[in-house]
Amino acid sequence: MNTRWVTRLLWLALLASAGSACAKDAGSNLPGLKIDPARTAVVGLSSGAYMAAQMQLAYPELFPNAALVAGGPYGCAGGKLPVALGSCMKGTPAPDVGALVASATKRSAAGEIGALKDLAHARVYLLHGKDDALVAPAVAEAGAHFYEQLRDGTPGLKNMQVHDDGQRAFAHNLPVAGSGDDCDKSVAPYLGHCGFDAAGEIFAQMFGKPARAATQARGELRTFDQNALRPGGADAFMADTGYVYLPPDCLAGKSCGVVVAFHGCKQNVDAVGKAFVEDAGFNRWADVYDVAVLYPQTRASFAPLNPQACWDWWGYSGADYDSRHGVQLRWVVNAVRALGLPVGH
């Protein structure tokens, strides 16, 4: 091989390595959309519901609206796993709602979570089944009472909307429109065919009545690199790959809202495939409302102890897990910024 060919191969190798470096630095490969900051929400099931509440309280200026399915009050676990498993799931002892509201108020004043005034026009929808044997209905009711007491005891929050929907018969799952024999069970993928379209009700509660009925989702479900969004490079205990659903109008450059949908424990893609990201019903309604849906994914681990890939609502990622300093919460902020939520908002 002559010198000229060796030189050419070296240049090709350098260009290839430079190209891979550029690809690595290109970010998460989330598309930049025209996001309307007035149309944002966080939703979640079970540990995802606790995560949605944490996201809303820590960053109410970004996410004033939240839909919680089978979750309890913000701050319930207090960083203690035994409390999470007892009081915050079984309701024994019952969560002390008054103390939790007082704690949130104090933490807000200290800047650990967001300014409560940013919840002035918040919409909070709390959905839970009467037959839930995993997160006791009384715990979910405590979640509703938390928001009601926060609203009634905080100046400027009288217009905050809190809707407690707890009289439906279903187990620990997210109800979907079809009918089946799993509504009264809590089995993978935790989508109960109850004849109730929870996703449609969530969108209506968050963004108002729909302009039309939802049909088949016609947008694009894409993957993105979650590691590129690590806050300051810190491990957020996320999977390598996340998902985002993009309605046709959002892809066409029209103004678009954004919903962050948090799966429950054992409901991530590694555990149940794409059932939650494809079949929960959010994508169909996203087309109707022109709202992108972000589906971040956690990962299971034994160090820290999180074998069911739950979101951190008891402290496995650090003592500041439910504050503005929490690594998973900051990861979500990075993700919606990358998607196009205005930086100055």
C-alpha positions as a Markdown table, in Angstrom:
| # | Residue | x | y | z |
|---|---|---|---|---|
| 1 | Met | 0.0 | 0.0 | 0.0 |
| 2 | Asn | 1.5 | 3.3 | -1.0 |
| 3 | Thr | 1.9 | 6.4 | 1.2 |
| 4 | Arg | -0.9 | 8.3 | -0.6 |
| 5 | Trp | -3.4 | 5.5 | 0.2 |
| 6 | Val | -2.2 | 5.3 | 3.9 |
| 7 | Thr | -2.7 | 9.1 | 4.2 |
| 8 | Arg | -6.2 | 8.9 | 2.6 |
| 9 | Leu | -7.2 | 6.0 | 5.0 |
| 10 | Leu | -6.0 | 8.0 | 8.0 |
| 11 | Trp | -8.0 | 11.0 | 6.9 |
| 12 | Leu | -11.1 | 8.8 | 6.5 |
| 13 | Ala | -10.6 | 7.4 | 10.0 |
| 14 | Leu | -10.2 | 10.9 | 11.4 |
| 15 | Leu | -13.4 | 12.0 | 9.6 |
| 16 | Ala | -15.3 | 9.0 | 10.8 |
| 17 | Ser | -14.2 | 9.6 | 14.4 |
| 18 | Ala | -15.1 | 13.3 | 14.1 |
| 19 | Gly | -18.5 | 12.3 | 12.7 |
| 20 | Ser | -19.2 | 10.0 | 15.6 |
| 21 | Ala | -18.1 | 12.7 | 18.1 |
| 22 | Cys | -20.5 | 15.1 | 16.4 |
| 23 | Ala | -23.3 | 12.6 | 16.6 |
| 24 | Lys | -22.6 | 12.1 | 20.3 |
| 25 | Asp | -22.6 | 15.9 | 20.9 |
| 26 | Ala | -25.7 | 16.5 | 18.7 |
| 27 | Gly | -27.9 | 16.0 | 21.8 |
| 28 | Ser | -30.9 | 13.8 | 22.5 |
| 29 | Asn | -32.2 | 13.9 | 18.9 |
| 30 | Leu | -35.5 | 15.2 | 20.2 |
| 31 | Pro | -37.1 | 17.4 | 17.5 |
| 32 | Gly | -37.3 | 21.2 | 18.2 |
| 33 | Leu | -41.0 | 22.0 | 18.2 |
| 34 | Lys | -43.0 | 25.2 | 18.6 |
| 35 | Ile | -44.2 | 24.6 | 22.1 |
| 36 | Asp | -46.9 | 26.7 | 23.7 |
| 37 | Pro | -46.0 | 27.1 | 27.4 |
| 38 | Ala | -49.7 | 27.7 | 28.2 |
| 39 | Arg | -50.5 | 24.1 | 27.2 |
| 40 | Thr | -48.3 | 21.7 | 29.3 |
| 41 | Ala | -49.1 | 18.9 | 31.7 |
| 42 | Val | -47.6 | 16.0 | 33.6 |
| 43 | Val | -49.5 | 12.7 | 33.9 |
| 44 | Gly | -48.6 | 9.4 | 35.5 |
| 45 | Leu | -49.8 | 6.1 | 37.0 |
| 46 | Ser | -48.7 | 4.9 | 40.4 |
| 47 | Ser | -45.1 | 5.8 | 40.9 |
| 48 | Gly | -45.6 | 7.9 | 37.8 |
| 49 | Ala | -48.4 | 9.7 | 39.6 |
| 50 | Tyr | -46.1 | 10.5 | 42.5 |
| 51 | Met | -43.5 | 11.7 | 40.0 |
| 52 | Ala | -46.0 | 13.9 | 38.2 |
| 53 | Ala | -46.9 | 15.6 | 41.5 |
| 54 | Gln | -43.3 | 16.1 | 42.3 |
| 55 | Met | -42.7 | 17.6 | 38.9 |
| 56 | Gln | -45.7 | 19.9 | 39.3 |
| 57 | Leu | -44.7 | 21.1 | 42.8 |
| 58 | Ala | -41.0 | 21.5 | 42.0 |
| 59 | Tyr | -41.6 | 23.3 | 38.6 |
| 60 | Pro | -45.1 | 24.8 | 38.6 |
| 61 | Glu | -44.0 | 27.5 | 36.3 |
| 62 | Leu | -43.4 | 24.8 | 33.7 |
| 63 | Phe | -46.2 | 22.3 | 34.6 |
| 64 | Pro | -49.2 | 23.9 | 36.4 |
| 65 | Asn | -51.4 | 21.0 | 35.2 |
| 66 | Ala | -51.2 | 17.5 | 36.5 |
| 67 | Ala | -53.2 | 14.3 | 36.2 |
| 68 | Leu | -52.5 | 11.6 | 38.8 |
| 69 | Val | -53.8 | 8.1 | 38.5 |
| 70 | Ala | -53.5 | 6.0 | 41.6 |
| 71 | Gly | -51.1 | 8.2 | 43.4 |
| 72 | Gly | -50.9 | 9.9 | 46.8 |
| 73 | Pro | -49.9 | 13.3 | 48.2 |
| 74 | Tyr | -46.7 | 15.2 | 47.4 |
| 75 | Gly | -43.9 | 14.5 | 49.9 |
| 76 | Cys | -45.7 | 11.5 | 51.4 |
| 77 | Ala | -42.6 | 9.2 | 51.7 |
| 78 | Gly | -40.4 | 11.9 | 53.2 |
| 79 | Gly | -37.3 | 10.1 | 51.8 |
| 80 | Lys | -38.1 | 6.8 | 53.7 |
| 81 | Leu | -38.9 | 3.6 | 51.9 |
| 82 | Pro | -40.8 | 2.0 | 54.8 |
| 83 | Val | -43.1 | 5.1 | 54.9 |
| 84 | Ala | -43.6 | 4.8 | 51.1 |
| 85 | Leu | -44.6 | 1.1 | 51.4 |
| 86 | Gly | -46.8 | 1.7 | 54.4 |
| 87 | Ser | -48.5 | 5.0 | 54.7 |
| 88 | Cys | -48.1 | 6.0 | 51.1 |
| 89 | Met | -49.4 | 2.8 | 49.6 |
| 90 | Lys | -51.4 | 0.9 | 52.2 |
| 91 | Gly | -52.6 | 4.0 | 54.1 |
| 92 | Thr | -51.4 | 2.6 | 57.4 |
| 93 | Pro | -51.0 | 5.0 | 59.1 |
| 94 | Ala | -52.9 | 7.5 | 57.0 |
| 95 | Pro | -50.8 | 10.2 | 55.4 |
| 96 | Asp | -50.9 | 13.4 | 57.5 |
| 97 | Val | -52.2 | 15.7 | 54.9 |
| 98 | Gly | -52.0 | 18.9 | 57.0 |
| 99 | Ala | -48.3 | 18.3 | 57.8 |
| 100 | Leu | -47.5 | 17.6 | 54.1 |
| 101 | Val | -49.2 | 20.8 | 53.0 |
| 102 | Ala | -47.3 | 22.7 | 55.7 |
| 103 | Ser | -44.0 | 21.1 | 54.6 |
| 104 | Ala | -44.7 | 22.0 | 50.9 |
| 105 | Thr | -45.5 | 25.6 | 51.8 |
| 106 | Lys | -42.2 | 25.8 | 53.8 |
| 107 | Arg | -40.2 | 24.2 | 51.1 |
| 108 | Ser | -41.7 | 26.6 | 48.5 |
| 109 | Ala | -40.7 | 29.6 | 50.7 |
| 110 | Ala | -37.2 | 28.2 | 50.9 |
| 111 | Gly | -36.9 | 27.8 | 47.2 |
| 112 | Glu | -36.6 | 24.0 | 47.4 |
| 113 | Ile | -39.7 | 23.7 | 45.2 |
| 114 | Gly | -41.4 | 26.2 | 43.0 |
| 115 | Ala | -43.4 | 29.3 | 43.9 |
| 116 | Leu | -47.0 | 28.3 | 44.8 |
| 117 | Lys | -48.4 | 31.3 | 43.1 |
| 118 | Asp | -47.6 | 29.6 | 39.8 |
| 119 | Leu | -50.5 | 27.2 | 40.6 |
| 120 | Ala | -53.0 | 30.0 | 40.5 |
| 121 | His | -54.7 | 28.6 | 37.4 |
| 122 | Ala | -53.6 | 25.0 | 37.8 |
| 123 | Arg | -55.8 | 22.0 | 36.8 |
| 124 | Val | -55.3 | 18.9 | 38.9 |
| 125 | Tyr | -57.2 | 15.7 | 38.1 |
| 126 | Leu | -56.9 | 12.7 | 40.5 |
| 127 | Leu | -58.2 | 9.4 | 39.2 |
| 128 | His | -58.2 | 6.2 | 41.2 |
| 129 | Gly | -60.2 | 3.0 | 41.3 |
| 130 | Lys | -62.4 | 1.8 | 44.2 |
| 131 | Asp | -60.9 | -1.7 | 43.7 |
| 132 | Asp | -57.3 | -0.7 | 43.9 |
| 133 | Ala | -55.5 | -3.1 | 46.2 |
| 134 | Leu | -52.0 | -1.8 | 45.7 |
| 135 | Val | -52.4 | 1.9 | 46.4 |
| 136 | Ala | -55.3 | 2.2 | 48.8 |
| 137 | Pro | -58.2 | 4.5 | 47.8 |
| 138 | Ala | -57.7 | 6.3 | 51.0 |
| 139 | Val | -54.2 | 7.2 | 50.0 |
| 140 | Ala | -55.4 | 8.6 | 46.6 |
| 141 | Glu | -58.1 | 10.5 | 48.5 |
| 142 | Ala | -55.3 | 12.0 | 50.7 |
| 143 | Gly | -53.7 | 13.2 | 47.4 |
| 144 | Ala | -56.9 | 15.0 | 46.6 |
| 145 | His | -57.1 | 16.5 | 50.1 |
| 146 | Phe | -53.5 | 17.7 | 49.8 |
| 147 | Tyr | -54.4 | 19.8 | 46.8 |
| 148 | Glu | -57.7 | 21.0 | 48.3 |
| 149 | Gln | -55.9 | 22.1 | 51.5 |
| 150 | Leu | -53.1 | 23.7 | 49.5 |
| 151 | Arg | -55.7 | 25.6 | 47.4 |
| 152 | Asp | -57.8 | 26.7 | 50.4 |
| 153 | Gly | -54.9 | 27.7 | 52.6 |
| 154 | Thr | -52.7 | 29.5 | 50.1 |
| 155 | Pro | -53.5 | 33.1 | 49.1 |
| 156 | Gly | -54.1 | 33.5 | 45.4 |
| 157 | Leu | -55.0 | 29.9 | 44.7 |
| 158 | Lys | -58.8 | 30.1 | 44.9 |
| 159 | Asn | -59.1 | 29.5 | 41.1 |
| 160 | Met | -57.0 | 26.3 | 41.2 |
| 161 | Gln | -59.2 | 23.4 | 39.9 |
| 162 | Val | -59.0 | 20.1 | 41.8 |
| 163 | His | -61.1 | 17.2 | 40.4 |
| 164 | Asp | -61.2 | 14.0 | 42.5 |
| 165 | Asp | -62.5 | 11.2 | 40.4 |
| 166 | Gly | -62.5 | 8.2 | 42.8 |
| 167 | Gln | -65.8 | 6.4 | 42.4 |
| 168 | Arg | -65.1 | 4.2 | 39.4 |
| 169 | Ala | -64.7 | 0.5 | 39.7 |
| 170 | Phe | -61.2 | -0.6 | 38.5 |
| 171 | Ala | -58.1 | -2.0 | 40.0 |
| 172 | His | -54.5 | -0.7 | 40.0 |
| 173 | Asn | -54.2 | 0.2 | 36.4 |
| 174 | Leu | -54.8 | 2.9 | 33.8 |
| 175 | Pro | -58.3 | 2.3 | 32.3 |
| 176 | Val | -58.5 | 2.2 | 28.5 |
| 177 | Ala | -61.5 | 2.4 | 26.2 |
| 178 | Gly | -61.9 | -1.2 | 25.2 |
| 179 | Ser | -63.6 | -3.9 | 27.2 |
| 180 | Gly | -61.9 | -7.0 | 28.6 |
| 181 | Asp | -61.4 | -9.1 | 31.7 |
| 182 | Asp | -58.5 | -7.2 | 33.2 |
| 183 | Cys | -60.3 | -4.1 | 34.6 |
| 184 | Asp | -60.5 | -5.6 | 38.1 |
| 185 | Lys | -57.0 | -7.0 | 38.0 |
| 186 | Ser | -53.5 | -5.4 | 38.3 |
| 187 | Val | -51.6 | -7.3 | 35.7 |
| 188 | Ala | -49.0 | -6.3 | 33.0 |
| 189 | Pro | -49.1 | -4.1 | 31.1 |
| 190 | Tyr | -51.4 | -2.4 | 33.7 |
| 191 | Leu | -53.9 | -1.0 | 31.1 |
| 192 | Gly | -57.3 | -2.1 | 32.3 |
| 193 | His | -59.9 | -2.6 | 29.6 |
| 194 | Cys | -62.7 | -1.0 | 31.6 |
| 195 | Gly | -64.7 | 0.7 | 28.8 |
| 196 | Phe | -63.5 | 4.1 | 30.2 |
| 197 | Asp | -61.1 | 6.1 | 28.1 |
| 198 | Ala | -58.9 | 7.6 | 30.9 |
| 199 | Ala | -56.6 | 9.3 | 28.4 |
| 200 | Gly | -59.5 | 11.1 | 26.8 |
| 201 | Glu | -60.7 | 12.3 | 30.2 |
| 202 | Ile | -57.2 | 13.4 | 31.2 |
| 203 | Phe | -56.8 | 15.5 | 28.1 |
| 204 | Ala | -60.3 | 17.1 | 28.6 |
| 205 | Gln | -59.4 | 17.9 | 32.2 |
| 206 | Met | -56.1 | 19.4 | 31.3 |
| 207 | Phe | -57.0 | 21.2 | 28.1 |
| 208 | Gly | -60.8 | 21.5 | 27.8 |
| 209 | Lys | -63.4 | 19.7 | 25.7 |
| 210 | Pro | -62.1 | 18.2 | 22.5 |
| 211 | Ala | -62.8 | 19.7 | 19.1 |
| 212 | Arg | -63.6 | 16.2 | 17.7 |
| 213 | Ala | -63.5 | 12.6 | 18.5 |
| 214 | Ala | -60.2 | 10.8 | 18.7 |
| 215 | Thr | -59.5 | 8.1 | 16.0 |
| 216 | Gln | -56.4 | 6.2 | 15.1 |
| 217 | Ala | -53.1 | 8.0 | 16.0 |
| 218 | Arg | -51.6 | 9.3 | 12.8 |
| 219 | Gly | -48.4 | 11.0 | 14.0 |
| 220 | Glu | -45.0 | 9.6 | 14.6 |
| 221 | Leu | -43.6 | 7.7 | 17.6 |
| 222 | Arg | -39.9 | 8.3 | 17.8 |
| 223 | Thr | -37.1 | 7.2 | 20.0 |
| 224 | Phe | -34.5 | 9.6 | 21.6 |
| 225 | Asp | -31.3 | 9.3 | 23.5 |
| 226 | Gln | -32.0 | 9.9 | 27.2 |
| 227 | Asn | -28.4 | 9.9 | 28.2 |
| 228 | Ala | -27.8 | 13.1 | 26.3 |
| 229 | Leu | -30.1 | 14.8 | 28.7 |
| 230 | Arg | -28.3 | 13.9 | 32.0 |
| 231 | Pro | -28.2 | 17.0 | 34.2 |
| 232 | Gly | -24.5 | 18.0 | 34.3 |
| 233 | Gly | -23.7 | 14.4 | 33.3 |
| 234 | Ala | -25.2 | 13.0 | 36.5 |
| 235 | Asp | -26.9 | 9.6 | 36.3 |
| 236 | Ala | -30.7 | 10.0 | 36.5 |
| 237 | Phe | -31.3 | 6.3 | 36.6 |
| 238 | Met | -33.0 | 6.3 | 33.2 |
| 239 | Ala | -32.9 | 3.8 | 30.4 |
| 240 | Asp | -30.8 | 4.6 | 27.3 |
| 241 | Thr | -33.9 | 5.2 | 25.1 |
| 242 | Gly | -37.0 | 7.3 | 25.6 |
| 243 | Tyr | -40.0 | 7.8 | 23.3 |
| 244 | Val | -41.9 | 10.8 | 22.1 |
| 245 | Tyr | -45.2 | 10.9 | 20.1 |
| 246 | Leu | -45.5 | 13.8 | 17.6 |
| 247 | Pro | -48.9 | 14.7 | 16.1 |
| 248 | Pro | -49.0 | 15.6 | 12.4 |
| 249 | Asp | -49.7 | 19.3 | 13.1 |
| 250 | Cys | -46.8 | 19.5 | 15.5 |
| 251 | Leu | -44.5 | 18.0 | 12.9 |
| 252 | Ala | -45.8 | 20.6 | 10.4 |
| 253 | Gly | -44.6 | 23.4 | 12.6 |
| 254 | Lys | -47.8 | 24.5 | 14.2 |
| 255 | Ser | -48.0 | 25.6 | 17.8 |
| 256 | Cys | -48.1 | 22.5 | 20.0 |
| 257 | Gly | -48.6 | 21.6 | 23.7 |
| 258 | Val | -46.6 | 19.0 | 25.6 |
| 259 | Val | -47.6 | 16.3 | 28.0 |
| 260 | Val | -45.0 | 14.3 | 29.9 |
| 261 | Ala | -46.4 | 10.8 | 30.6 |
| 262 | Phe | -44.8 | 8.8 | 33.4 |
| 263 | His | -45.2 | 5.1 | 33.4 |
| 264 | Gly | -45.8 | 3.1 | 36.5 |
| 265 | Cys | -43.5 | 0.5 | 38.2 |
| 266 | Lys | -42.9 | -2.5 | 35.9 |
| 267 | Gln | -44.6 | -0.6 | 33.1 |
| 268 | Asn | -41.4 | 0.7 | 31.3 |
| 269 | Val | -40.6 | -0.5 | 27.8 |
| 270 | Asp | -38.1 | -3.0 | 29.1 |
| 271 | Ala | -40.8 | -4.7 | 31.1 |
| 272 | Val | -44.0 | -4.5 | 28.9 |
| 273 | Gly | -42.7 | -3.4 | 25.5 |
| 274 | Lys | -44.4 | -0.4 | 24.0 |
| 275 | Ala | -47.8 | -1.1 | 25.5 |
| 276 | Phe | -47.9 | 2.1 | 27.6 |
| 277 | Val | -46.4 | 4.3 | 24.9 |
| 278 | Glu | -48.7 | 3.0 | 22.1 |
| 279 | Asp | -51.8 | 1.7 | 23.8 |
| 280 | Ala | -52.6 | 3.9 | 26.7 |
| 281 | Gly | -54.7 | 6.2 | 24.5 |
| 282 | Phe | -52.7 | 9.4 | 24.8 |
| 283 | Asn | -51.5 | 9.4 | 21.2 |
| 284 | Arg | -54.9 | 9.4 | 19.7 |
| 285 | Trp | -56.0 | 12.4 | 21.8 |
| 286 | Ala | -52.6 | 14.1 | 21.2 |
| 287 | Asp | -53.6 | 14.4 | 17.6 |
| 288 | Val | -56.9 | 16.0 | 18.5 |
| 289 | Tyr | -55.3 | 18.6 | 20.9 |
| 290 | Asp | -52.0 | 19.1 | 19.0 |
| 291 | Val | -50.0 | 18.0 | 22.0 |
| 292 | Ala | -46.7 | 16.2 | 21.8 |
| 293 | Val | -46.4 | 13.3 | 24.4 |
| 294 | Leu | -43.0 | 12.6 | 26.0 |
| 295 | Tyr | -42.6 | 9.1 | 27.4 |
| 296 | Pro | -39.5 | 9.0 | 29.5 |
| 297 | Gln | -38.2 | 5.6 | 30.6 |
| 298 | Thr | -36.6 | 4.6 | 33.9 |
| 299 | Arg | -34.4 | 1.5 | 34.3 |
| 300 | Ala | -34.5 | -1.2 | 36.9 |
| 301 | Ser | -31.5 | -1.5 | 39.2 |
| 302 | Phe | -30.4 | -3.2 | 42.4 |
| 303 | Ala | -27.9 | -0.5 | 43.4 |
| 304 | Pro | -29.7 | 1.7 | 44.2 |
| 305 | Leu | -32.6 | -0.7 | 45.0 |
| 306 | Asn | -35.2 | -0.2 | 42.3 |
| 307 | Pro | -35.8 | -3.6 | 40.8 |
| 308 | Gln | -39.3 | -2.6 | 39.4 |
| 309 | Ala | -38.0 | 0.5 | 37.5 |
| 310 | Cys | -40.2 | 2.8 | 39.5 |
| 311 | Trp | -39.8 | 6.6 | 39.4 |
| 312 | Asp | -38.1 | 8.0 | 42.4 |
| 313 | Trp | -40.7 | 9.0 | 44.9 |
| 314 | Trp | -38.9 | 7.8 | 48.1 |
| 315 | Gly | -35.3 | 8.9 | 47.6 |
| 316 | Tyr | -33.2 | 6.2 | 45.7 |
| 317 | Ser | -31.6 | 8.9 | 43.6 |
| 318 | Gly | -30.7 | 11.2 | 46.5 |
| 319 | Ala | -32.1 | 13.1 | 49.4 |
| 320 | Asp | -33.3 | 16.0 | 47.1 |
| 321 | Tyr | -35.3 | 13.6 | 44.8 |
| 322 | Asp | -38.6 | 15.6 | 45.1 |
| 323 | Ser | -37.1 | 19.1 | 44.9 |
| 324 | Arg | -35.9 | 21.4 | 42.2 |
| 325 | His | -32.5 | 19.8 | 42.7 |
| 326 | Gly | -33.7 | 16.2 | 42.1 |
| 327 | Val | -31.8 | 14.6 | 39.3 |
| 328 | Gln | -34.8 | 13.0 | 37.6 |
| 329 | Leu | -36.8 | 16.2 | 37.8 |
| 330 | Arg | -33.9 | 18.2 | 36.3 |
| 331 | Trp | -33.7 | 15.5 | 33.6 |
| 332 | Val | -37.3 | 16.1 | 32.7 |
| 333 | Val | -36.7 | 19.9 | 32.5 |
| 334 | Asn | -33.8 | 19.2 | 30.1 |
| 335 | Ala | -36.0 | 17.0 | 28.0 |
| 336 | Val | -38.9 | 19.6 | 27.6 |
| 337 | Arg | -36.3 | 22.3 | 26.9 |
| 338 | Ala | -34.8 | 20.2 | 24.2 |
| 339 | Leu | -38.3 | 19.6 | 22.8 |
| 340 | Gly | -38.9 | 23.3 | 22.5 |
| 341 | Leu | -40.4 | 24.6 | 25.7 |
| 342 | Pro | -39.2 | 28.3 | 25.9 |
| 343 | Val | -36.1 | 28.6 | 28.0 |
| 344 | Gly | -37.2 | 31.9 | 29.6 |
| 345 | His | -40.5 | 30.5 | 30.7 |
